[in-house]
Amino acid sequence: MSNATLAGANLSHAVLSRANLSNANLVCAILIETTFDGADLCNADLTGAKLSLSRFGDQADLCGAKFSDANLAEAQFSHANLVSADFRRSVLIGAVIEQSTLDNADLAHANLHRATLISLSMRGSNLYGANLSQATLDQVDLQDANLGGINVSSTTFTNVSGIPREMEKELGQQMSQQSFQTS
């Protein structure tokens, strides 16, 4: 299904494991509780799609995928390649992203409230204006990431690397000192 046009399609609850959806047009598609384990979604356009409770695991390849303005509330990403993915203004409330690579991803103004981010590389990612309130970040590499204007109210940072020293002070003022540990 590479290069397929599925804009606006309702594929909720579908099992698209190992599917090749690279370069597919899934703009505004309804993909609630859909399973994408091992799927290839490189450069797919999921702008405005509804993907809440969906699962992307088992080496799913989402490099360059466009999720801007998408609803990914409570979605799960595990062992996924999200290099250069576009999550601008997306809703990732309660999402779990673990053991994945988000290098150079764009999360500007994304809502990651209560999200769990564990064992991630986010080098060079753009988090400008993102809402990370009540999120948990553990073993996350933020080297060269844009952290300007982020909301980290009640956020827990544990073993997070790559935060510039001048930013640590600013972030520390927004959060309780007990939860702020960097390495």
PDB file of C-alpha atoms in Angstrom:
ATOM      1  CA  MET A   1       0.000   0.000   0.000  1.00  0.00           C
ATOM      2  CA  SER A   2       2.940   2.338  -0.482  1.00  0.00           C
ATOM      3  CA  ASN A   3       1.861   5.603  -2.115  1.00  0.00           C
ATOM      4  CA  ALA A   4      -1.801   4.696  -1.444  1.00  0.00           C
ATOM      5  CA  THR A   5      -4.388   7.439  -1.065  1.00  0.00           C
ATOM      6  CA  LEU A   6      -6.410   6.690   2.050  1.00  0.00           C
ATOM      7  CA  ALA A   7      -7.256  10.260   3.068  1.00  0.00           C
ATOM      8  CA  GLY A   8     -10.250  10.273   5.417  1.00  0.00           C
ATOM      9  CA  ALA A   9     -10.483   6.464   5.480  1.00  0.00           C
ATOM     10  CA  ASN A  10     -11.801   4.772   8.621  1.00  0.00           C
ATOM     11  CA  LEU A  11      -9.412   1.968   9.527  1.00  0.00           C
ATOM     12  CA  SER A  12     -10.095   1.955  13.264  1.00  0.00           C
ATOM     13  CA  HIS A  13      -9.167  -1.274  15.071  1.00  0.00           C
ATOM     14  CA  ALA A  14      -7.317  -2.516  11.973  1.00  0.00           C
ATOM     15  CA  VAL A  15      -4.199  -4.627  12.290  1.00  0.00           C
ATOM     16  CA  LEU A  16      -1.689  -3.121   9.887  1.00  0.00           C
ATOM     17  CA  SER A  17       1.328  -4.945  11.283  1.00  0.00           C
ATOM     18  CA  ARG A  18       4.164  -5.202   8.759  1.00  0.00           C
ATOM     19  CA  ALA A  19       2.151  -3.179   6.212  1.00  0.00           C
ATOM     20  CA  ASN A  20       4.071  -1.004   3.771  1.00  0.00           C
ATOM     21  CA  LEU A  21       2.383   2.392   3.950  1.00  0.00           C
ATOM     22  CA  SER A  22       5.435   4.421   2.991  1.00  0.00           C
ATOM     23  CA  ASN A  23       4.512   7.705   1.306  1.00  0.00           C
ATOM     24  CA  ALA A  24       0.807   6.949   1.828  1.00  0.00           C
ATOM     25  CA  ASN A  25      -1.721   9.771   2.084  1.00  0.00           C
ATOM     26  CA  LEU A  26      -3.621   9.182   5.348  1.00  0.00           C
ATOM     27  CA  VAL A  27      -4.618  12.814   5.915  1.00  0.00           C
ATOM     28  CA  CYS A  28      -7.520  12.998   8.387  1.00  0.00           C
ATOM     29  CA  ALA A  29      -7.820   9.195   8.432  1.00  0.00           C
ATOM     30  CA  ILE A  30      -9.518   7.578  11.427  1.00  0.00           C
ATOM     31  CA  LEU A  31      -7.107   5.006  12.828  1.00  0.00           C
ATOM     32  CA  ILE A  32      -8.253   4.689  16.446  1.00  0.00           C
ATOM     33  CA  GLU A  33      -6.798   1.631  18.253  1.00  0.00           C
ATOM     34  CA  THR A  34      -4.985   0.533  15.101  1.00  0.00           C
ATOM     35  CA  THR A  35      -1.912  -1.714  15.376  1.00  0.00           C
ATOM     36  CA  PHE A  36       1.118  -0.731  13.281  1.00  0.00           C
ATOM     37  CA  ASP A  37       3.700  -3.164  14.702  1.00  0.00           C
ATOM     38  CA  GLY A  38       6.606  -3.465  12.271  1.00  0.00           C
ATOM     39  CA  ALA A  39       4.840  -1.273   9.701  1.00  0.00           C
ATOM     40  CA  ASP A  40       6.679   1.009   7.270  1.00  0.00           C
ATOM     41  CA  LEU A  41       5.172   4.488   7.428  1.00  0.00           C
ATOM     42  CA  CYS A  42       8.231   6.398   6.198  1.00  0.00           C
ATOM     43  CA  ASN A  43       7.164   9.763   4.807  1.00  0.00           C
ATOM     44  CA  ALA A  44       3.473   8.903   5.200  1.00  0.00           C
ATOM     45  CA  ASP A  45       1.187  11.912   5.648  1.00  0.00           C
ATOM     46  CA  LEU A  46      -1.048  11.452   8.705  1.00  0.00           C
ATOM     47  CA  THR A  47      -1.785  15.156   9.146  1.00  0.00           C
ATOM     48  CA  GLY A  48      -4.934  15.587  11.231  1.00  0.00           C
ATOM     49  CA  ALA A  49      -5.423  11.829  11.625  1.00  0.00           C
ATOM     50  CA  LYS A  50      -7.146  10.310  14.649  1.00  0.00           C
ATOM     51  CA  LEU A  51      -4.730   7.735  16.088  1.00  0.00           C
ATOM     52  CA  SER A  52      -5.658   7.605  19.768  1.00  0.00           C
ATOM     53  CA  LEU A  53      -4.829   4.302  21.509  1.00  0.00           C
ATOM     54  CA  SER A  54      -2.901   3.090  18.431  1.00  0.00           C
ATOM     55  CA  ARG A  55       0.259   1.012  18.786  1.00  0.00           C
ATOM     56  CA  PHE A  56       3.519   1.432  16.869  1.00  0.00           C
ATOM     57  CA  GLY A  57       5.983  -1.243  17.956  1.00  0.00           C
ATOM     58  CA  ASP A  58       8.275  -4.025  16.859  1.00  0.00           C
ATOM     59  CA  GLN A  59      10.594  -1.795  14.810  1.00  0.00           C
ATOM     60  CA  ALA A  60       7.865   0.289  13.153  1.00  0.00           C
ATOM     61  CA  ASP A  61       9.564   2.695  10.741  1.00  0.00           C
ATOM     62  CA  LEU A  62       8.032   6.169  10.890  1.00  0.00           C
ATOM     63  CA  CYS A  63      10.982   8.173   9.570  1.00  0.00           C
ATOM     64  CA  GLY A  64       9.786  11.466   8.147  1.00  0.00           C
ATOM     65  CA  ALA A  65       6.119  10.677   8.854  1.00  0.00           C
ATOM     66  CA  LYS A  66       3.847  13.714   9.200  1.00  0.00           C
ATOM     67  CA  PHE A  67       1.649  13.631  12.317  1.00  0.00           C
ATOM     68  CA  SER A  68       1.041  17.385  12.577  1.00  0.00           C
ATOM     69  CA  ASP A  69      -2.319  18.258  14.168  1.00  0.00           C
ATOM     70  CA  ALA A  70      -2.970  14.517  14.725  1.00  0.00           C
ATOM     71  CA  ASN A  71      -4.623  13.044  17.822  1.00  0.00           C
ATOM     72  CA  LEU A  72      -2.280  10.411  19.279  1.00  0.00           C
ATOM     73  CA  ALA A  73      -3.694  10.438  22.821  1.00  0.00           C
ATOM     74  CA  GLU A  74      -2.562   7.341  24.724  1.00  0.00           C
ATOM     75  CA  ALA A  75      -0.757   5.955  21.667  1.00  0.00           C
ATOM     76  CA  GLN A  76       2.165   3.609  22.303  1.00  0.00           C
ATOM     77  CA  PHE A  77       5.483   3.734  20.486  1.00  0.00           C
ATOM     78  CA  SER A  78       8.028   1.035  21.338  1.00  0.00           C
ATOM     79  CA  HIS A  79      11.280   0.375  19.461  1.00  0.00           C
ATOM     80  CA  ALA A  80      10.099   2.763  16.725  1.00  0.00           C
ATOM     81  CA  ASN A  81      12.138   4.821  14.286  1.00  0.00           C
ATOM     82  CA  LEU A  82      10.730   8.353  14.479  1.00  0.00           C
ATOM     83  CA  VAL A  83      13.722  10.166  12.996  1.00  0.00           C
ATOM     84  CA  SER A  84      12.617  13.477  11.432  1.00  0.00           C
ATOM     85  CA  ALA A  85       8.928  12.759  12.171  1.00  0.00           C
ATOM     86  CA  ASP A  86       6.656  15.823  12.313  1.00  0.00           C
ATOM     87  CA  PHE A  87       4.448  16.014  15.417  1.00  0.00           C
ATOM     88  CA  ARG A  88       3.804  19.776  15.321  1.00  0.00           C
ATOM     89  CA  ARG A  89       0.680  20.691  17.320  1.00  0.00           C
ATOM     90  CA  SER A  90      -0.202  17.022  17.769  1.00  0.00           C
ATOM     91  CA  VAL A  91      -1.978  15.677  20.841  1.00  0.00           C
ATOM     92  CA  LEU A  92       0.111  13.046  22.635  1.00  0.00           C
ATOM     93  CA  ILE A  93      -1.634  13.231  26.007  1.00  0.00           C
ATOM     94  CA  GLY A  94      -0.819  10.110  28.017  1.00  0.00           C
ATOM     95  CA  ALA A  95       1.243   8.628  25.163  1.00  0.00           C
ATOM     96  CA  VAL A  96       4.056   6.185  25.933  1.00  0.00           C
ATOM     97  CA  ILE A  97       7.193   6.435  23.809  1.00  0.00           C
ATOM     98  CA  GLU A  98       9.965   4.060  24.790  1.00  0.00           C
ATOM     99  CA  GLN A  99      13.200   2.699  23.377  1.00  0.00           C
ATOM    100  CA  SER A 100      12.768   4.732  20.216  1.00  0.00           C
ATOM    101  CA  THR A 101      14.695   7.287  18.184  1.00  0.00           C
ATOM    102  CA  LEU A 102      13.237  10.763  17.680  1.00  0.00           C
ATOM    103  CA  ASP A 103      16.371  12.505  16.441  1.00  0.00           C
ATOM    104  CA  ASN A 104      15.532  15.699  14.520  1.00  0.00           C
ATOM    105  CA  ALA A 105      11.800  15.203  15.138  1.00  0.00           C
ATOM    106  CA  ASP A 106       9.578  18.296  15.230  1.00  0.00           C
ATOM    107  CA  LEU A 107       7.370  18.416  18.330  1.00  0.00           C
ATOM    108  CA  ALA A 108       6.809  22.190  18.330  1.00  0.00           C
ATOM    109  CA  HIS A 109       3.671  23.061  20.300  1.00  0.00           C
ATOM    110  CA  ALA A 110       2.817  19.356  20.771  1.00  0.00           C
ATOM    111  CA  ASN A 111       0.752  18.424  23.836  1.00  0.00           C
ATOM    112  CA  LEU A 112       2.660  15.727  25.758  1.00  0.00           C
ATOM    113  CA  HIS A 113       0.757  16.210  29.033  1.00  0.00           C
ATOM    114  CA  ARG A 114       1.178  13.079  31.210  1.00  0.00           C
ATOM    115  CA  ALA A 115       3.279  11.393  28.478  1.00  0.00           C
ATOM    116  CA  THR A 116       5.937   8.840  29.395  1.00  0.00           C
ATOM    117  CA  LEU A 117       9.229   9.103  27.494  1.00  0.00           C
ATOM    118  CA  ILE A 118      11.741   6.362  28.357  1.00  0.00           C
ATOM    119  CA  SER A 119      15.099   5.421  26.805  1.00  0.00           C
ATOM    120  CA  LEU A 120      14.905   7.830  23.875  1.00  0.00           C
ATOM    121  CA  SER A 121      17.318   9.675  21.654  1.00  0.00           C
ATOM    122  CA  MET A 122      15.848  13.076  20.831  1.00  0.00           C
ATOM    123  CA  ARG A 123      19.030  14.721  19.554  1.00  0.00           C
ATOM    124  CA  GLY A 124      18.366  17.853  17.551  1.00  0.00           C
ATOM    125  CA  SER A 125      14.601  17.636  18.065  1.00  0.00           C
ATOM    126  CA  ASN A 126      12.432  20.747  18.153  1.00  0.00           C
ATOM    127  CA  LEU A 127      10.315  20.883  21.321  1.00  0.00           C
ATOM    128  CA  TYR A 128       9.672  24.631  21.147  1.00  0.00           C
ATOM    129  CA  GLY A 129       6.475  25.487  23.031  1.00  0.00           C
ATOM    130  CA  ALA A 130       5.653  21.831  23.809  1.00  0.00           C
ATOM    131  CA  ASN A 131       3.529  21.002  26.841  1.00  0.00           C
ATOM    132  CA  LEU A 132       5.377  18.425  28.949  1.00  0.00           C
ATOM    133  CA  SER A 133       3.395  19.095  32.123  1.00  0.00           C
ATOM    134  CA  GLN A 134       3.154  16.041  34.387  1.00  0.00           C
ATOM    135  CA  ALA A 135       5.235  14.045  31.888  1.00  0.00           C
ATOM    136  CA  THR A 136       7.954  11.576  32.852  1.00  0.00           C
ATOM    137  CA  LEU A 137      11.293  11.651  31.024  1.00  0.00           C
ATOM    138  CA  ASP A 138      13.743   8.897  31.958  1.00  0.00           C
ATOM    139  CA  GLN A 139      16.995   8.188  30.112  1.00  0.00           C
ATOM    140  CA  VAL A 140      16.312  10.735  27.377  1.00  0.00           C
ATOM    141  CA  ASP A 141      19.095  12.341  25.323  1.00  0.00           C
ATOM    142  CA  LEU A 142      18.142  15.931  24.444  1.00  0.00           C
ATOM    143  CA  GLN A 143      21.501  17.021  23.034  1.00  0.00           C
ATOM    144  CA  ASP A 144      21.066  19.990  20.682  1.00  0.00           C
ATOM    145  CA  ALA A 145      17.263  19.917  21.137  1.00  0.00           C
ATOM    146  CA  ASN A 146      15.305  23.187  21.051  1.00  0.00           C
ATOM    147  CA  LEU A 147      13.700  23.434  24.499  1.00  0.00           C
ATOM    148  CA  GLY A 148      12.549  27.047  24.283  1.00  0.00           C
ATOM    149  CA  GLY A 149       9.172  27.868  25.793  1.00  0.00           C
ATOM    150  CA  ILE A 150       8.378  24.338  27.009  1.00  0.00           C
ATOM    151  CA  ASN A 151       5.994  23.756  29.905  1.00  0.00           C
ATOM    152  CA  VAL A 152       7.526  21.366  32.438  1.00  0.00           C
ATOM    153  CA  SER A 153       5.161  21.957  35.343  1.00  0.00           C
ATOM    154  CA  SER A 154       5.244  18.870  37.608  1.00  0.00           C
ATOM    155  CA  THR A 155       7.434  17.027  35.084  1.00  0.00           C
ATOM    156  CA  THR A 156       9.864  14.359  36.262  1.00  0.00           C
ATOM    157  CA  PHE A 157      13.309  14.310  34.622  1.00  0.00           C
ATOM    158  CA  THR A 158      15.541  11.350  35.562  1.00  0.00           C
ATOM    159  CA  ASN A 159      18.888  10.620  33.886  1.00  0.00           C
ATOM    160  CA  VAL A 160      18.195  13.160  31.149  1.00  0.00           C
ATOM    161  CA  SER A 161      21.247  14.312  29.212  1.00  0.00           C
ATOM    162  CA  GLY A 162      21.946  17.134  26.803  1.00  0.00           C
ATOM    163  CA  ILE A 163      20.141  19.933  28.649  1.00  0.00           C
ATOM    164  CA  PRO A 164      22.313  23.068  28.489  1.00  0.00           C
ATOM    165  CA  ARG A 165      23.369  24.326  31.936  1.00  0.00           C
ATOM    166  CA  GLU A 166      21.587  27.663  31.444  1.00  0.00           C
ATOM    167  CA  MET A 167      18.372  25.773  30.611  1.00  0.00           C
ATOM    168  CA  GLU A 168      18.660  23.535  33.696  1.00  0.00           C
ATOM    169  CA  LYS A 169      18.216  26.565  35.970  1.00  0.00           C
ATOM    170  CA  GLU A 170      15.168  27.766  34.027  1.00  0.00           C
ATOM    171  CA  LEU A 171      13.602  24.296  34.009  1.00  0.00           C
ATOM    172  CA  GLY A 172      14.392  23.813  37.680  1.00  0.00           C
ATOM    173  CA  GLN A 173      12.369  26.934  38.516  1.00  0.00           C
ATOM    174  CA  GLN A 174       9.277  25.465  36.833  1.00  0.00           C
ATOM    175  CA  MET A 175       9.577  22.082  38.561  1.00  0.00           C
ATOM    176  CA  SER A 176      10.034  20.729  42.039  1.00  0.00           C
ATOM    177  CA  GLN A 177      13.729  20.212  42.711  1.00  0.00           C
ATOM    178  CA  GLN A 178      13.185  16.613  43.914  1.00  0.00           C
ATOM    179  CA  SER A 179      12.122  15.473  40.452  1.00  0.00           C
ATOM    180  CA  PHE A 180      14.883  17.200  38.503  1.00  0.00           C
ATOM    181  CA  GLN A 181      17.949  14.999  38.083  1.00  0.00           C
ATOM    182  CA  THR A 182      20.184  15.203  35.069  1.00  0.00           C
ATOM    183  CA  SER A 183      23.360  13.390  34.209  1.00  0.00           C
TER     184      SER A 183
END
